[in-house]
Amino acid sequence: MAKESNQQLSGAPTDTPYASSASELSNSSFMAPLNPGDKRRPSVVASAGSRQSRSFIRRDSSDSDPLSALEHALTPNIETEAERAAREPISHVRTGATATSIGSAASRSPNFEVVFDDDGQDNPEKWSDNPRNWPLWYRAYTIFGVSFSTWVVVFYSTSYTSSIPGVMEEFDTSSTVATLGVTTYLLGLAAGTLIVAPASELYGRYPVYLVCQIIFTLLVVPGALAKNLEGILVVRFFGAFFGAAMVSNSPGTVVDISSEEYRALAMSMWSIAPLNGPTTGPIVGGFLYEYFGWRWNAWIAVILGGVSIIFIAAMKETYAPSILQAKAAKRRKETGDPRWWCRYDQKVCMWHLIKLSLSRPFVLSFTEPILWFLNIWISVIYAILYLCFVAYPIVFTEHRGWNAGMSGLAFSGIGIGTMMAIFAEPLIRKLINSHPKDPETGRVYPEAAGGIMLIGSVCTAVGQLCFSWTCLPTSIHWAAPIAFGIPFGAGNTLTFIYGSNYLASAYGVYAASALAGNAVMRSAIGGILPLAGPKMYASLTPQWAGTLLGLLEAALIPIPIIFYRYGARIRAKSKIIRQMRDDTVRNERTSRKQDGKNSGARACNEASQAEGSAPPGGVVPGANSDEEKGAAHLNSTAVQEKEKEGGSPGNERKDEIIV
């Protein structure tokens, strides 16, 4: 029997629920199954769940994925030294109604480790338990489902803006007060990003998606039936709070089921709907308000939310740790043998996860100069985008006399620009990959994205300024201001995607916290700035108010220039990045030692089985076999050595790279 251990365990870092698998399947086709001829033990690196340090995996491909850094924040990874002490020791895991003893990873036999068997590869009629080996049609369906569901949440954030005139009339309030519906929604997204979204690390993606999307949809109903504005503001906040789970976690699902070679393509396919959510909201909402009334902007969200729930209900779990944990628990229950385990049996301490999710993004945001500037830059551009949902109705409805439906169509220019930026991904990839690569990882340095960030920043400022100068007087053709929405939309998309990519590349295992801090700040500023829109445009006129915003965006252009030219020096002076590199080196050194010991244990097991001392597939429970003694001796040695190093015996790594 595996011995119980009260040692503290390692696992995926609590702030980084997802991680990068930067080297697997470099020659595979899009979402292609793993190679059935590979006789090595399947690794979670090939699924979406490796804890191996990605900084030391060399890539042979000359065409690296410029979005791979974002993956670092989207799949399980190694934890830092500071997080180890907060792990819950595993002494029991529930299997059905019985509490079953499970030893620490250092005392477990490799023969009983549960991994992906990839049996669906050889038998097309039998589904593999590895999400990356699911049928292509089902993985495409999964991407469509999470993309559509995310779009519903984002769509509802801006469709409300088309209802503001109706809300003002029914509740006899000002446009500034009615605009609070946008503010509370974005603040709800910010809060949910910190609290609800990380729950997928504890419970898996599927249950979090399903429960949160159901609650989101139910909370839209009171908004459609509201008798006062206060009720609308409250339910919009809490609806967005739960909707944030979809917005934050759905990119991780794409990473779970796609191979690296075409992951950028898969992410582009996924992003088409969510990134166009802000522009499709007022387009659809304008016509609904004009023909059916303002409440139908909530009812359509209920209908779309119900459809998204159906899509989600037909999905399967894609998060590798949850799949393997369930598989190990099932094996223990079916066999009655408590020695079956997986590398993700280590449970994250829930309170520690909440503490990190709430504190670390703010600590990084206030102590890291990189985040000071990039957060301000991205947040201002994001906030001005949401201010457009106040400005466009003023220009096209109040001054040009368009009805609500036609006024919504004015956002089509921004939508076209967004699509152009998404479809330009192959060209952008070539541009980024033309930069020098890190010899350790084979990836380009984070600063390679700086050029694209600069292009996005310039396009945003130019689009905003030109819109301001052509929106009025009405003698200027209406097509001119709409056309200048194209560079504005493209610039916003490039800024958001590649600014986030820079943060993910720079902060590695801390990427999720850095991105969460960025999301909170941009949502807060994006929610507050539109409140000033009505009075600002009324006092300064749309031309001068828009010019002021365009000049503000132009004043921020030096930020991507500085990071493009001097980003490496700035990163070198970051305390947290230096700590991350030290932790990475220490974890790699420790894991290499443990990998050697695990290999010795497996060799001992094979030798014992060849001599007939143990049946195939495992040892006899309670038997004092040579295999069990050898493994116990090696694991005991590993524990002693790790204690000398000051580490936790449960923090070893058993990953194997499949290429």
XYZ file of C-alpha atoms in Angstrom:
659
model
C 0.000 0.000 0.000
C 1.164 3.512 -0.740
C 2.201 5.199 2.477
C 0.427 8.285 3.663
C 2.447 11.443 3.740
C 1.847 14.763 5.394
C 4.346 16.482 3.170
C 3.091 19.558 1.389
C 2.496 19.109 -2.271
C 3.094 20.969 -5.441
C 0.771 21.575 -8.343
C -0.334 24.152 -10.804
C 0.379 27.613 -9.494
C -2.679 29.061 -7.946
C -2.459 32.219 -9.959
C -1.807 30.451 -13.227
C -4.618 28.021 -13.835
C -3.307 27.226 -17.279
C 0.132 26.917 -18.766
C 2.116 26.686 -21.895
C 3.035 23.469 -23.621
C 5.552 25.046 -25.849
C 7.251 22.116 -27.456
C 4.751 19.367 -28.053
C 3.579 18.183 -31.432
C 5.711 20.572 -33.445
C 5.006 18.602 -36.615
C 1.360 17.791 -36.017
C -1.551 18.997 -38.066
C -4.232 21.246 -36.665
C -5.746 19.480 -33.669
C -4.127 16.263 -34.909
C -3.987 13.137 -32.690
C -0.748 12.117 -31.061
C 1.554 9.660 -32.755
C 0.365 6.156 -31.862
C 3.818 4.760 -32.503
C 5.338 6.608 -29.593
C 5.910 3.976 -26.940
C 6.804 6.401 -24.207
C 4.357 7.043 -21.431
C 1.830 9.702 -22.523
C 2.530 12.989 -20.847
C 0.243 15.780 -19.878
C 2.591 17.998 -21.857
C 0.775 16.599 -24.848
C -2.530 17.472 -23.323
C -2.794 20.797 -21.688
C -1.331 20.149 -18.375
C 2.404 20.000 -17.995
C 4.206 21.457 -15.061
C 7.526 21.439 -16.783
C 9.419 24.709 -16.994
C 8.862 26.022 -20.454
C 11.881 28.276 -20.285
C 14.154 25.325 -20.868
C 12.318 23.622 -23.721
C 14.089 24.232 -27.008
C 11.941 24.657 -30.060
C 13.302 23.437 -33.341
C 10.666 25.108 -35.476
C 11.784 28.265 -37.193
C 8.200 29.495 -37.246
C 7.319 29.860 -33.595
C 3.862 30.849 -32.489
C 3.825 34.519 -31.460
C 0.786 33.849 -29.294
C 2.434 30.970 -27.412
C 3.254 33.254 -24.512
C -0.450 33.755 -23.880
C -0.725 29.980 -23.556
C 1.645 30.267 -20.580
C -1.219 31.826 -18.689
C -3.806 29.368 -19.959
C -2.680 25.876 -18.869
C -1.230 24.313 -15.657
C 2.373 25.152 -14.765
C 4.981 24.854 -12.033
C 4.474 26.711 -8.788
C 6.901 29.141 -7.221
C 8.849 28.601 -4.024
C 6.640 31.061 -2.157
C 3.490 29.097 -2.999
C 4.673 25.689 -1.856
C 3.949 26.257 1.796
C 0.289 26.917 1.095
C -0.453 23.531 -0.429
C -2.847 21.156 1.275
C -1.208 17.871 2.193
C -2.946 14.918 0.600
C -3.794 12.260 3.096
C -7.245 11.271 1.882
C -9.232 11.609 -1.312
C -12.915 10.743 -1.506
C -13.823 7.966 -3.908
C -17.560 7.476 -3.742
C -18.521 7.107 -0.103
C -15.143 5.885 1.043
C -12.198 8.006 2.119
C -9.148 6.442 0.526
C -5.576 6.967 1.653
C -3.170 8.408 -0.884
C 0.526 8.928 -0.309
C 2.572 11.859 -1.446
C 3.988 11.864 -4.941
C 7.416 10.963 -3.632
C 6.093 7.640 -2.248
C 3.939 6.610 -5.204
C 4.751 3.829 -7.593
C 5.077 4.929 -11.247
C 3.195 1.752 -12.219
C 0.022 3.196 -10.730
C 0.177 6.638 -12.300
C -2.905 7.410 -14.402
C -2.105 9.145 -17.688
C -3.804 9.669 -21.024
C -3.957 6.333 -22.859
C -4.844 7.876 -26.243
C -6.783 4.733 -27.143
C -9.126 6.701 -29.375
C -6.280 6.976 -31.877
C -6.279 3.323 -32.805
C -10.035 2.830 -32.554
C -12.000 5.617 -34.276
C -15.220 4.362 -32.705
C -13.855 4.825 -29.196
C -13.244 8.320 -27.889
C -9.862 9.131 -26.421
C -9.704 10.633 -22.950
C -7.126 13.105 -24.273
C -8.952 16.241 -25.515
C -6.395 16.727 -28.272
C -7.305 13.346 -29.735
C -11.034 13.981 -29.903
C -12.621 13.969 -33.384
C -11.894 17.119 -35.347
C -15.589 17.952 -35.716
C -16.118 17.848 -31.959
C -13.124 20.043 -31.218
C -14.375 22.517 -33.830
C -17.785 22.391 -32.142
C -16.147 23.058 -28.767
C -14.314 26.110 -30.100
C -17.532 27.402 -31.646
C -19.467 26.771 -28.429
C -17.085 28.621 -26.111
C -16.636 31.409 -28.667
C -20.392 31.915 -29.006
C -20.922 31.777 -25.240
C -18.197 34.368 -24.671
C -19.715 36.550 -27.370
C -23.076 36.517 -25.562
C -21.467 37.910 -22.397
C -19.537 40.618 -24.272
C -22.506 41.411 -26.531
C -24.712 42.207 -23.540
C -22.144 44.709 -22.248
C -22.782 47.098 -25.159
C -26.262 46.211 -26.434
C -27.492 48.071 -23.356
C -26.118 51.350 -24.760
C -28.773 51.273 -27.482
C -31.417 51.102 -24.759
C -30.208 54.180 -22.876
C -32.744 56.578 -24.496
C -35.595 54.241 -23.544
C -34.250 53.797 -20.013
C -33.960 57.584 -19.621
C -37.534 58.083 -20.767
C -39.123 55.340 -18.667
C -37.270 56.068 -15.424
C -36.984 59.848 -15.951
C -33.230 59.977 -15.439
C -30.208 61.609 -17.069
C -27.977 59.995 -19.666
C -25.068 59.977 -17.206
C -27.053 58.001 -14.637
C -28.410 55.634 -17.296
C -24.848 55.024 -18.510
C -24.088 53.523 -15.088
C -25.434 50.278 -16.552
C -22.255 50.041 -18.639
C -20.097 50.919 -15.632
C -21.587 48.321 -13.298
C -21.320 45.640 -15.980
C -17.609 46.249 -16.567
C -16.958 46.381 -12.824
C -18.732 43.033 -12.504
C -16.445 41.571 -15.166
C -13.435 42.880 -13.240
C -14.588 41.339 -9.951
C -15.500 38.038 -11.580
C -12.083 37.816 -13.209
C -10.514 37.739 -9.745
C -12.982 35.499 -7.904
C -15.136 33.325 -10.183
C -12.806 32.675 -13.110
C -10.041 30.898 -11.078
C -12.613 28.341 -9.870
C -11.852 26.248 -12.959
C -8.567 25.262 -11.337
C -10.491 23.651 -8.494
C -13.513 22.204 -10.283
C -12.610 22.042 -13.978
C -13.813 24.136 -16.882
C -17.064 22.347 -17.708
C -18.924 22.745 -14.378
C -17.739 26.343 -14.015
C -18.903 27.184 -17.544
C -22.286 25.533 -17.100
C -23.112 26.880 -13.643
C -21.877 30.416 -14.307
C -23.591 30.691 -17.694
C -26.887 29.516 -16.203
C -26.626 32.088 -13.405
C -25.628 34.783 -15.909
C -28.683 34.051 -18.058
C -31.053 33.966 -15.097
C -29.749 37.322 -13.863
C -30.576 38.951 -17.195
C -34.292 38.220 -16.666
C -34.743 40.710 -13.774
C -33.157 43.365 -15.982
C -35.847 42.790 -18.587
C -38.605 43.001 -15.952
C -37.078 45.802 -13.846
C -39.370 48.470 -12.426
C -36.527 50.848 -11.524
C -33.022 51.686 -12.684
C -31.407 50.551 -9.438
C -32.545 46.989 -10.073
C -31.032 47.048 -13.555
C -27.684 48.255 -12.211
C -27.537 45.548 -9.532
C -28.418 42.593 -11.763
C -26.060 43.800 -14.497
C -23.179 43.807 -12.016
C -23.842 40.288 -10.761
C -24.634 38.965 -14.220
C -21.256 40.183 -15.458
C -19.640 38.798 -12.293
C -20.605 35.260 -13.314
C -20.198 35.914 -17.028
C -16.525 36.678 -16.385
C -15.872 32.939 -16.021
C -16.627 32.492 -19.710
C -14.605 35.510 -20.828
C -11.528 34.598 -18.769
C -11.413 30.821 -19.203
C -12.608 30.116 -22.737
C -9.173 30.786 -24.320
C -7.851 28.014 -22.074
C -10.307 25.585 -23.647
C -8.858 26.397 -27.071
C -5.385 25.639 -25.720
C -6.642 22.377 -24.191
C -7.814 20.900 -27.497
C -5.472 22.332 -30.154
C -1.954 21.380 -31.203
C 0.717 24.028 -31.074
C 1.418 24.266 -34.791
C -2.024 25.694 -35.520
C -2.879 27.112 -32.117
C -2.650 30.685 -33.396
C -5.204 29.788 -36.070
C -7.478 28.184 -33.480
C -7.202 31.241 -31.238
C -8.013 33.483 -34.199
C -11.110 31.401 -34.965
C -12.190 31.650 -31.344
C -11.542 35.407 -31.107
C -13.733 36.402 -34.068
C -16.920 36.389 -31.996
C -15.702 37.764 -28.621
C -13.668 40.609 -30.130
C -16.655 41.637 -32.248
C -19.016 41.478 -29.284
C -18.658 45.184 -28.413
C -19.538 46.278 -31.968
C -22.346 43.791 -32.652
C -24.060 44.805 -29.401
C -25.198 48.272 -30.528
C -25.869 47.089 -34.094
C -28.373 44.443 -32.961
C -29.512 46.462 -29.964
C -30.320 49.516 -32.057
C -32.833 47.698 -34.238
C -34.336 45.867 -31.265
C -34.872 49.132 -29.419
C -36.371 50.810 -32.471
C -38.903 48.085 -33.270
C -39.552 46.289 -29.951
C -38.506 48.613 -27.121
C -35.563 48.789 -24.764
C -36.502 45.726 -22.697
C -35.942 43.457 -25.685
C -32.217 44.119 -25.470
C -32.369 42.086 -22.261
C -34.751 39.456 -23.620
C -32.501 38.766 -26.604
C -29.622 38.233 -24.165
C -31.788 35.703 -22.295
C -32.517 33.847 -25.546
C -28.867 33.868 -26.621
C -27.803 32.827 -23.124
C -30.178 29.857 -23.292
C -28.680 28.798 -26.615
C -25.176 29.073 -25.145
C -26.214 26.853 -22.221
C -27.320 24.179 -24.707
C -23.955 24.401 -26.458
C -22.065 24.119 -23.170
C -24.198 21.217 -21.921
C -23.177 19.175 -24.976
C -19.475 19.740 -24.313
C -17.046 17.597 -22.356
C -14.406 18.536 -19.818
C -11.199 19.692 -21.549
C -9.027 20.612 -18.555
C -6.348 17.926 -18.275
C -5.920 17.985 -14.457
C -9.663 17.496 -13.917
C -9.835 14.665 -16.463
C -6.911 12.791 -14.924
C -8.113 13.336 -11.358
C -11.509 11.876 -12.255
C -9.864 8.970 -14.064
C -7.647 8.160 -11.074
C -10.587 8.357 -8.659
C -12.621 6.047 -10.892
C -9.754 3.549 -11.075
C -9.402 3.556 -7.277
C -13.130 3.002 -6.834
C -13.378 0.219 -9.420
C -10.318 -1.706 -8.224
C -10.463 -0.910 -4.527
C -6.747 -0.165 -4.782
C -5.830 3.248 -3.293
C -2.459 3.377 -5.059
C -3.843 4.658 -8.346
C -2.919 8.323 -8.661
C -2.272 11.155 -11.107
C 0.110 14.040 -10.911
C -2.795 16.427 -10.306
C -4.216 14.675 -7.246
C -2.670 17.501 -5.253
C -5.556 19.782 -4.450
C -5.085 23.521 -4.352
C -6.005 25.124 -1.051
C -9.169 27.042 -1.926
C -8.547 29.902 0.476
C -4.987 30.231 -0.719
C -6.236 30.375 -4.304
C -8.704 33.138 -3.424
C -6.031 35.026 -1.511
C -3.624 34.918 -4.428
C -6.329 35.735 -6.974
C -7.308 38.825 -5.006
C -3.905 40.065 -3.882
C -1.199 39.189 -6.383
C -2.649 41.080 -9.408
C -2.720 44.264 -7.336
C 0.720 43.679 -5.835
C 2.216 43.242 -9.292
C 0.278 46.179 -10.731
C 1.558 48.561 -8.062
C 5.145 47.294 -7.774
C 6.131 46.472 -11.364
C 7.082 49.455 -13.602
C 6.320 47.346 -16.693
C 2.723 47.007 -15.551
C 2.446 50.659 -14.581
C 2.892 51.780 -18.155
C 1.336 48.909 -20.105
C -1.748 48.807 -17.890
C -2.304 52.536 -18.316
C -1.735 52.349 -22.072
C -4.065 49.394 -22.694
C -6.688 50.671 -20.241
C -6.919 54.131 -21.820
C -7.342 52.682 -25.317
C -9.938 50.203 -24.030
C -11.816 52.961 -22.174
C -11.933 55.198 -25.255
C -13.395 52.253 -27.191
C -16.249 52.053 -24.672
C -16.616 55.820 -24.764
C -17.414 55.412 -28.466
C -20.642 53.662 -27.475
C -21.690 56.974 -25.954
C -20.179 59.201 -28.662
C -21.542 57.469 -31.767
C -25.234 57.878 -30.807
C -24.563 61.556 -30.071
C -22.997 62.082 -33.497
C -25.287 59.964 -35.659
C -28.607 60.164 -33.794
C -28.624 63.635 -32.244
C -26.670 65.535 -34.909
C -27.246 63.556 -38.113
C -30.807 62.510 -37.275
C -30.406 58.756 -37.804
C -32.768 56.343 -36.085
C -31.471 53.907 -33.447
C -31.038 51.005 -35.870
C -29.079 52.964 -38.473
C -27.005 54.604 -35.748
C -25.956 51.147 -34.572
C -24.740 50.311 -38.079
C -22.190 53.115 -37.740
C -20.149 50.716 -35.576
C -19.591 48.464 -38.591
C -16.371 50.345 -39.382
C -14.879 49.360 -36.028
C -16.024 45.771 -36.599
C -14.367 45.639 -40.024
C -11.114 46.895 -38.512
C -11.292 44.202 -35.838
C -11.736 41.488 -38.461
C -8.837 42.834 -40.522
C -6.531 42.649 -37.508
C -7.608 39.066 -36.779
C -7.160 37.867 -40.361
C -3.750 39.556 -40.577
C -2.404 37.063 -38.017
C -0.300 35.008 -40.511
C 1.421 38.163 -41.761
C 1.937 39.413 -38.220
C 3.381 36.026 -37.242
C 6.011 36.294 -39.981
C 6.868 39.816 -38.906
C 7.294 38.804 -35.269
C 9.307 35.685 -36.119
C 11.769 37.760 -38.146
C 13.205 38.996 -34.840
C 16.107 37.278 -33.005
C 15.149 34.262 -30.893
C 16.097 33.264 -27.383
C 18.661 30.410 -27.734
C 17.267 28.701 -24.613
C 13.629 28.497 -25.719
C 13.743 29.028 -29.473
C 11.098 31.726 -29.075
C 11.364 35.370 -29.981
C 11.890 37.770 -27.108
C 8.819 39.588 -25.729
C 9.972 42.814 -27.379
C 9.271 41.288 -30.805
C 5.606 42.131 -30.212
C 6.520 45.771 -29.606
C 6.424 46.612 -33.305
C 2.843 45.351 -33.602
C 1.909 47.209 -30.418
C 3.308 50.380 -31.993
C 1.295 49.853 -35.186
C -1.840 49.335 -33.105
C -1.186 52.455 -31.055
C -0.675 54.629 -34.145
C -3.773 53.218 -35.884
C -5.917 53.888 -32.831
C -4.812 57.512 -32.505
C -5.124 58.197 -36.246
C -8.577 56.614 -36.417
C -9.831 58.569 -33.410
C -8.486 61.927 -34.633
C -9.791 61.488 -38.179
C -13.213 60.426 -36.893
C -13.346 63.567 -34.766
C -12.492 65.846 -37.682
C -15.006 64.264 -40.088
C -17.978 63.376 -37.845
C -19.367 66.937 -38.131
C -20.558 69.106 -39.755
C -23.220 67.053 -41.461
C -22.075 68.366 -44.837
C -19.236 65.817 -44.635
C -20.443 62.498 -46.044
C -21.408 59.968 -43.371
C -19.108 57.327 -44.897
C -15.986 59.274 -43.881
C -16.301 58.986 -40.070
C -17.463 55.371 -40.372
C -14.462 54.525 -42.572
C -12.066 55.982 -40.000
C -13.505 53.504 -37.528
C -11.591 50.810 -39.460
C -8.065 51.837 -38.329
C -9.483 52.579 -34.877
C -10.923 49.058 -34.565
C -7.800 47.400 -35.981
C -5.574 49.369 -33.620
C -7.665 48.424 -30.590
C -7.484 44.738 -31.502
C -3.719 44.765 -32.099
C -3.143 46.678 -28.873
C -5.231 44.289 -26.813
C -3.904 41.021 -28.262
C -0.210 41.820 -28.522
C -0.069 43.993 -25.419
C -1.442 41.014 -23.488
C 1.032 38.771 -25.287
C 3.917 40.969 -24.132
C 2.782 40.716 -20.511
C 2.402 36.941 -20.773
C 5.861 36.576 -22.336
C 7.547 38.800 -19.782
C 5.990 37.361 -16.624
C 5.945 33.613 -17.340
C 4.430 31.772 -14.384
C 3.104 35.080 -13.074
C 1.381 35.820 -16.391
C -2.130 35.057 -15.132
C -1.737 37.530 -12.271
C -0.280 40.184 -14.568
C -3.125 39.715 -17.059
C -5.743 39.676 -14.290
C -4.428 42.984 -12.956
C -4.552 44.397 -16.465
C -8.136 43.146 -16.937
C -9.281 44.715 -13.672
C -7.688 48.067 -14.454
C -8.979 48.314 -18.016
C -12.484 47.250 -16.950
C -12.511 49.826 -14.152
C -11.301 52.679 -16.374
C -13.454 51.449 -19.256
C -16.482 51.556 -16.982
C -15.796 54.970 -15.451
C -14.768 57.020 -18.499
C -18.093 56.629 -20.383
C -19.813 58.386 -17.461
C -18.031 61.580 -18.488
C -18.995 61.148 -22.143
C -22.390 62.895 -22.306
C -21.270 66.064 -20.511
C -17.882 66.142 -22.236
C -19.372 65.887 -25.722
C -22.067 68.425 -24.849
C -19.575 70.941 -23.458
C -16.721 70.562 -25.962
C -18.695 69.453 -29.066
C -17.999 66.031 -30.623
C -15.121 67.411 -32.719
C -13.105 68.821 -29.826
C -13.986 66.068 -27.352
C -12.879 63.447 -29.870
C -9.722 65.416 -30.661
C -8.849 65.544 -26.970
C -9.182 61.751 -26.732
C -7.163 61.245 -29.916
C -4.352 63.451 -28.587
C -4.366 61.426 -25.361
C -3.905 58.235 -27.391
C -1.154 59.906 -29.431
C 0.608 60.929 -26.213
C 0.787 57.240 -25.234
C 2.489 56.140 -28.480
C 5.988 56.415 -26.893
C 5.103 53.572 -24.487
C 5.283 50.741 -27.085
C 8.328 52.458 -28.638
C 10.153 52.395 -25.298
C 9.332 48.736 -24.696
C 10.321 47.811 -28.246
C 13.763 49.407 -27.897
C 14.527 49.063 -24.193
C 12.192 46.315 -23.010
C 14.995 43.817 -22.353
C 16.760 46.264 -20.023
C 13.535 47.063 -18.231
C 12.748 43.371 -17.728
C 16.270 42.736 -16.435
C 15.644 45.179 -13.584
C 12.334 43.620 -12.553
C 12.559 41.931 -9.171
C 9.690 39.535 -9.829
C 11.081 38.451 -13.209
C 14.488 37.742 -11.632
C 12.768 35.700 -8.929
C 10.804 33.816 -11.590
C 14.011 32.900 -13.430
C 15.679 31.737 -10.210
C 12.656 29.560 -9.389
C 12.687 28.118 -12.901
C 16.357 27.157 -12.667
C 15.845 25.635 -9.217
C 12.789 23.637 -10.309
C 14.540 22.314 -13.391
C 17.567 21.193 -11.369
C 15.365 19.462 -8.795
C 13.150 17.822 -11.393
C 16.099 16.446 -13.342
C 17.313 14.695 -10.216
C 13.870 13.274 -9.529
C 13.365 12.195 -13.144
C 16.480 10.073 -12.840
C 15.202 8.464 -9.663
C 11.793 7.776 -11.225
C 13.490 6.159 -14.212
C 15.387 3.921 -11.825
C 12.178 2.958 -10.056
C 10.516 2.044 -13.349
C 13.509 -0.035 -14.369
C 13.334 -1.856 -11.047
C 9.606 -2.480 -11.578
C 10.178 -3.917 -15.042
C 12.933 -6.184 -13.791
C 10.747 -7.473 -10.974
C 7.872 -8.188 -13.334
C 10.182 -10.001 -15.737
C 11.235 -12.307 -12.876
C 7.586 -13.008 -12.054
C 7.582 -11.285 -8.682
C 4.602 -9.086 -9.579
C 1.695 -9.376 -11.986
C 1.626 -7.128 -15.043
C 0.191 -3.680 -14.408
C 1.145 -3.388 -10.752
C 2.408 -5.001 -7.547
C 0.479 -7.278 -5.263
C -1.089 -5.149 -2.519
C 0.811 -5.646 0.707
C 3.529 -7.796 -0.884
C 7.164 -7.087 0.019
C 8.357 -7.423 -3.569
C 11.733 -6.316 -4.863
C 9.929 -3.762 -6.992
C 8.184 -2.238 -4.002
C 11.366 -2.220 -1.932
C 13.368 -0.658 -4.751
C 10.790 2.033 -5.393
C 10.457 2.718 -1.681
C 14.231 3.058 -1.314
C 14.496 5.421 -4.268
C 11.545 7.502 -3.124
C 12.915 7.667 0.401
C 16.227 8.899 -0.974
C 14.383 11.493 -3.051
C 12.544 12.747 0.032
C 15.777 13.072 2.006
C 17.567 14.929 -0.765
C 14.656 17.307 -1.342
C 14.428 18.025 2.391
C 18.132 18.914 2.370
C 17.471 21.318 -0.489
C 14.621 22.903 1.446
C 11.963 21.820 -1.012
C 8.828 19.815 -0.641
C 9.042 16.092 -1.424
C 5.825 16.396 -3.389
C 7.252 18.955 -5.769
C 9.023 16.663 -8.161
C 8.203 16.574 -11.847
C 7.470 13.446 -13.857
C 6.854 15.046 -17.212
C 8.028 13.514 -20.464
C 8.197 15.579 -23.614
C 6.489 14.035 -26.623
C 7.639 15.450 -29.944
